[in-house]
Amino acid sequence: MRILVVEDTVDVAEAIVASLTRIGHVVDWESHGGRAEARVLDPHYDLLVLDIMLPDVDGFDLLRQVRAKGLATSVLMLTACAEIEERVHALDLGADDYLVKPFDYRELDARIRMLLRRGGGGSTNLLVAGKVSVDRKSRSVLLDGRPLELMRREVTLLEILLSRPGRIFGKDELIDRLFTIDDNPSANAVEQYVGRLRKKLVGAGFEIRTLRGLGYQVVLA
């Protein structure tokens, strides 16, 4: 999904971004709390990963602004402090989870999967529609029980569409969730990925339907 990481320690931030990108998420990174103020209020993010100790504006203030705006975006707080008071304060402000540095990146991945499942209203890593199943943990796809080779963004697009069968996803929303702000996708990038998916999903038991001027939706056969 689309994730914003706000972390001023470069090596930690780069490792988080690399780890999350490797498993298929679209990740943006900001290192300065002041510059992150506008970005954390972007409703297109599925998850915010906020360090507490940041330049200018700390993670608590960013979290406070997100909740004051009424946004339900999932928030995972990071800190080098293991004091229970700080953890309680973060949770009371509206954080969804809390991770103390240093941490194992496997635990970070597991916590993020849990938060994204919770945000999507699901309790499992598996999405199933027609003859297709998507394992959100392994980023693998099966078609009629056989492995289906998809590119990373194709898996992400399929996961987005299958998370809400019948819901219409607008082109702009899909661009925001598939690409980072530095990718500069072409105007027809979404159409190209949808076209590739359709060719690979022949016999899937559902249709990716185009609604002109509105977007795309999965319709079960």
C-alpha positions as CSV (number, residue, x, y, z in Angstrom):
1,M,0.0,0.0,0.0
2,R,1.0,3.7,0.1
3,I,3.2,4.5,3.1
4,L,4.9,7.6,4.3
5,V,8.0,7.2,6.5
6,V,9.0,10.3,8.6
7,E,12.5,9.4,10.0
8,D,15.5,11.7,10.4
9,T,18.2,9.0,10.9
10,V,19.2,8.3,7.3
11,D,20.5,4.7,7.6
12,V,17.3,3.7,9.5
13,A,15.0,5.4,7.0
14,E,16.8,3.9,4.0
15,A,16.6,0.4,5.5
16,I,12.8,0.8,6.2
17,V,12.1,2.1,2.8
18,A,14.1,-0.7,1.1
19,S,12.4,-3.3,3.2
20,L,8.9,-2.1,2.5
21,T,9.6,-1.4,-1.2
22,R,11.0,-4.9,-1.6
23,I,7.7,-6.5,-0.5
24,G,5.7,-4.3,-2.8
25,H,4.6,-1.2,-1.0
26,V,4.8,2.3,-2.4
27,V,6.9,4.3,0.0
28,D,7.7,8.0,0.4
29,W,10.3,9.3,2.9
30,E,10.5,12.7,4.7
31,S,13.4,13.4,7.1
32,H,12.2,16.7,8.6
33,G,9.2,17.1,10.9
34,G,8.3,20.6,9.6
35,R,8.3,19.5,6.0
36,A,6.2,16.5,6.9
37,E,3.3,18.5,8.3
38,A,1.5,18.8,5.0
39,R,2.3,15.3,3.8
40,V,0.9,13.5,6.9
41,L,-2.5,15.1,6.2
42,D,-2.6,13.5,2.7
43,P,-5.6,11.1,2.9
44,H,-4.2,8.8,0.2
45,Y,-1.6,7.3,2.6
46,D,-2.6,3.9,4.1
47,L,0.0,4.1,6.8
48,L,2.3,6.7,8.5
49,V,5.5,5.5,10.1
50,L,6.5,8.4,12.4
51,D,9.7,8.7,14.4
52,I,9.1,10.7,17.6
53,M,12.3,12.7,17.8
54,L,12.3,14.8,14.6
55,P,13.7,18.2,13.7
56,D,11.4,21.2,14.3
57,V,8.1,19.3,14.7
58,D,8.2,16.0,16.6
59,G,6.2,12.8,15.9
60,F,3.7,13.5,18.7
61,D,2.8,16.8,17.1
62,L,2.4,15.2,13.7
63,L,0.2,12.5,15.1
64,R,-1.8,15.1,17.0
65,Q,-2.4,17.0,13.7
66,V,-3.5,13.9,11.9
67,R,-6.1,13.0,14.5
68,A,-7.3,16.6,14.8
69,K,-8.0,16.6,11.1
70,G,-10.2,13.6,11.6
71,L,-8.1,11.2,9.5
72,A,-8.2,7.5,10.3
73,T,-4.9,6.8,8.6
74,S,-3.0,4.0,10.5
75,V,0.0,5.3,12.4
76,L,3.0,3.4,13.7
77,M,5.3,5.3,16.0
78,L,9.1,4.6,16.2
79,T,11.3,5.7,19.1
80,A,14.6,4.8,20.8
81,C,12.9,5.3,24.2
82,A,11.5,2.3,25.9
83,E,9.8,4.2,28.7
84,I,6.2,3.0,29.2
85,E,5.0,6.6,29.7
86,E,6.0,7.5,26.1
87,R,4.3,4.5,24.7
88,V,1.1,5.3,26.6
89,H,1.3,8.9,25.5
90,A,1.6,7.9,21.8
91,L,-1.4,5.5,22.1
92,D,-3.5,8.0,23.9
93,L,-2.9,10.5,21.1
94,G,-4.2,8.0,18.6
95,A,-1.3,5.9,17.5
96,D,-2.2,2.4,16.3
97,D,1.1,0.7,17.3
98,Y,4.5,1.5,18.7
99,L,8.0,0.0,18.0
100,V,11.1,0.6,20.0
101,K,14.5,0.9,18.2
102,P,16.5,-1.1,17.5
103,F,14.0,-3.5,16.0
104,D,14.1,-6.6,13.7
105,Y,12.7,-5.6,10.3
106,R,10.7,-8.8,10.2
107,E,8.8,-7.5,13.2
108,L,8.3,-4.2,11.4
109,D,6.9,-6.0,8.4
110,A,4.6,-8.1,10.5
111,R,3.2,-5.1,12.4
112,I,2.6,-3.2,9.2
113,R,0.8,-6.2,7.7
114,M,-1.4,-6.2,10.8
115,L,-2.2,-2.5,10.6
116,L,-3.0,-2.7,6.9
117,R,-5.3,-5.7,7.4
118,R,-7.0,-3.8,10.3
119,G,-7.4,-0.7,8.1
120,G,-8.8,-2.7,5.3
121,G,-11.3,-4.5,7.6
122,G,-9.6,-7.9,7.1
123,S,-8.1,-10.4,9.4
124,T,-6.2,-12.5,7.0
125,N,-3.2,-12.1,4.6
126,L,-5.2,-13.9,1.8
127,L,-7.4,-12.1,-0.7
128,V,-9.6,-14.4,-2.8
129,A,-11.8,-13.6,-5.8
130,G,-13.0,-16.0,-8.4
131,K,-10.1,-18.4,-9.2
132,V,-7.4,-15.9,-8.0
133,S,-5.8,-15.7,-4.6
134,V,-3.3,-13.1,-3.4
135,D,-1.1,-13.8,-0.4
136,R,-0.3,-10.3,1.0
137,K,2.5,-11.6,3.1
138,S,4.5,-13.4,0.4
139,R,3.3,-11.1,-2.4
140,S,2.4,-14.2,-4.4
141,V,-0.6,-14.8,-6.7
142,L,-2.3,-18.1,-7.7
143,L,-4.6,-18.4,-10.7
144,D,-6.7,-21.6,-10.5
145,G,-4.1,-23.0,-8.1
146,R,-1.1,-22.3,-10.2
147,P,1.5,-19.6,-9.6
148,L,1.0,-16.4,-11.7
149,E,4.0,-14.3,-12.6
150,L,3.2,-10.6,-12.0
151,M,5.4,-7.5,-11.7
152,R,5.5,-5.8,-8.3
153,R,3.2,-3.0,-9.3
154,E,0.8,-5.4,-11.0
155,V,0.5,-7.3,-7.7
156,T,-0.1,-4.1,-5.8
157,L,-2.8,-3.0,-8.3
158,L,-4.5,-6.4,-8.1
159,E,-4.4,-6.2,-4.3
160,I,-6.0,-2.8,-4.3
161,L,-8.8,-3.8,-6.6
162,L,-9.5,-7.1,-4.9
163,S,-9.5,-5.5,-1.4
164,R,-12.9,-4.0,-2.3
165,P,-14.7,-5.9,-5.1
166,G,-17.4,-3.7,-6.6
167,R,-15.9,-0.5,-5.4
168,I,-14.9,2.0,-8.1
169,F,-11.2,3.2,-7.7
170,G,-10.6,6.4,-9.5
171,K,-7.5,6.9,-11.8
172,D,-6.0,9.6,-9.6
173,E,-6.4,7.4,-6.5
174,L,-4.7,4.5,-8.1
175,I,-1.8,6.7,-9.3
176,D,-1.4,8.0,-5.7
177,R,-1.3,4.4,-4.4
178,L,0.9,2.9,-7.1
179,F,3.6,5.5,-7.5
180,T,5.7,7.6,-5.2
181,I,5.9,11.4,-5.7
182,D,9.3,10.9,-7.4
183,D,8.1,8.4,-10.0
184,N,6.4,10.9,-12.3
185,P,4.1,8.4,-14.0
186,S,2.8,9.0,-17.5
187,A,-0.8,10.0,-18.0
188,N,-1.8,6.5,-19.2
189,A,0.3,4.5,-16.6
190,V,-2.8,3.1,-14.9
191,E,-4.4,2.0,-18.2
192,Q,-1.2,0.2,-19.1
193,Y,-1.0,-1.8,-15.9
194,V,-4.7,-2.6,-16.0
195,G,-4.3,-3.8,-19.6
196,R,-1.4,-6.1,-18.6
197,L,-3.4,-7.5,-15.7
198,R,-6.4,-8.3,-17.9
199,K,-4.2,-10.3,-20.3
200,K,-2.7,-12.3,-17.4
201,L,-6.0,-12.9,-15.6
202,V,-7.9,-14.6,-18.5
203,G,-10.2,-17.2,-16.9
204,A,-9.9,-15.6,-13.4
205,G,-13.6,-15.6,-12.7
206,F,-13.9,-11.8,-12.5
207,E,-13.6,-8.8,-14.7
208,I,-11.7,-5.6,-14.2
209,R,-14.2,-3.2,-15.6
210,T,-13.5,0.3,-16.9
211,L,-16.2,2.9,-16.0
212,R,-15.4,5.9,-18.3
213,G,-14.8,9.0,-16.4
214,L,-15.0,7.2,-13.0
215,G,-12.3,4.5,-12.8
216,Y,-12.0,0.8,-12.4
217,Q,-13.8,-1.9,-10.4
218,V,-13.6,-5.7,-10.0
219,V,-16.9,-7.4,-10.9
220,L,-17.3,-11.0,-10.1
221,A,-18.6,-13.3,-12.8
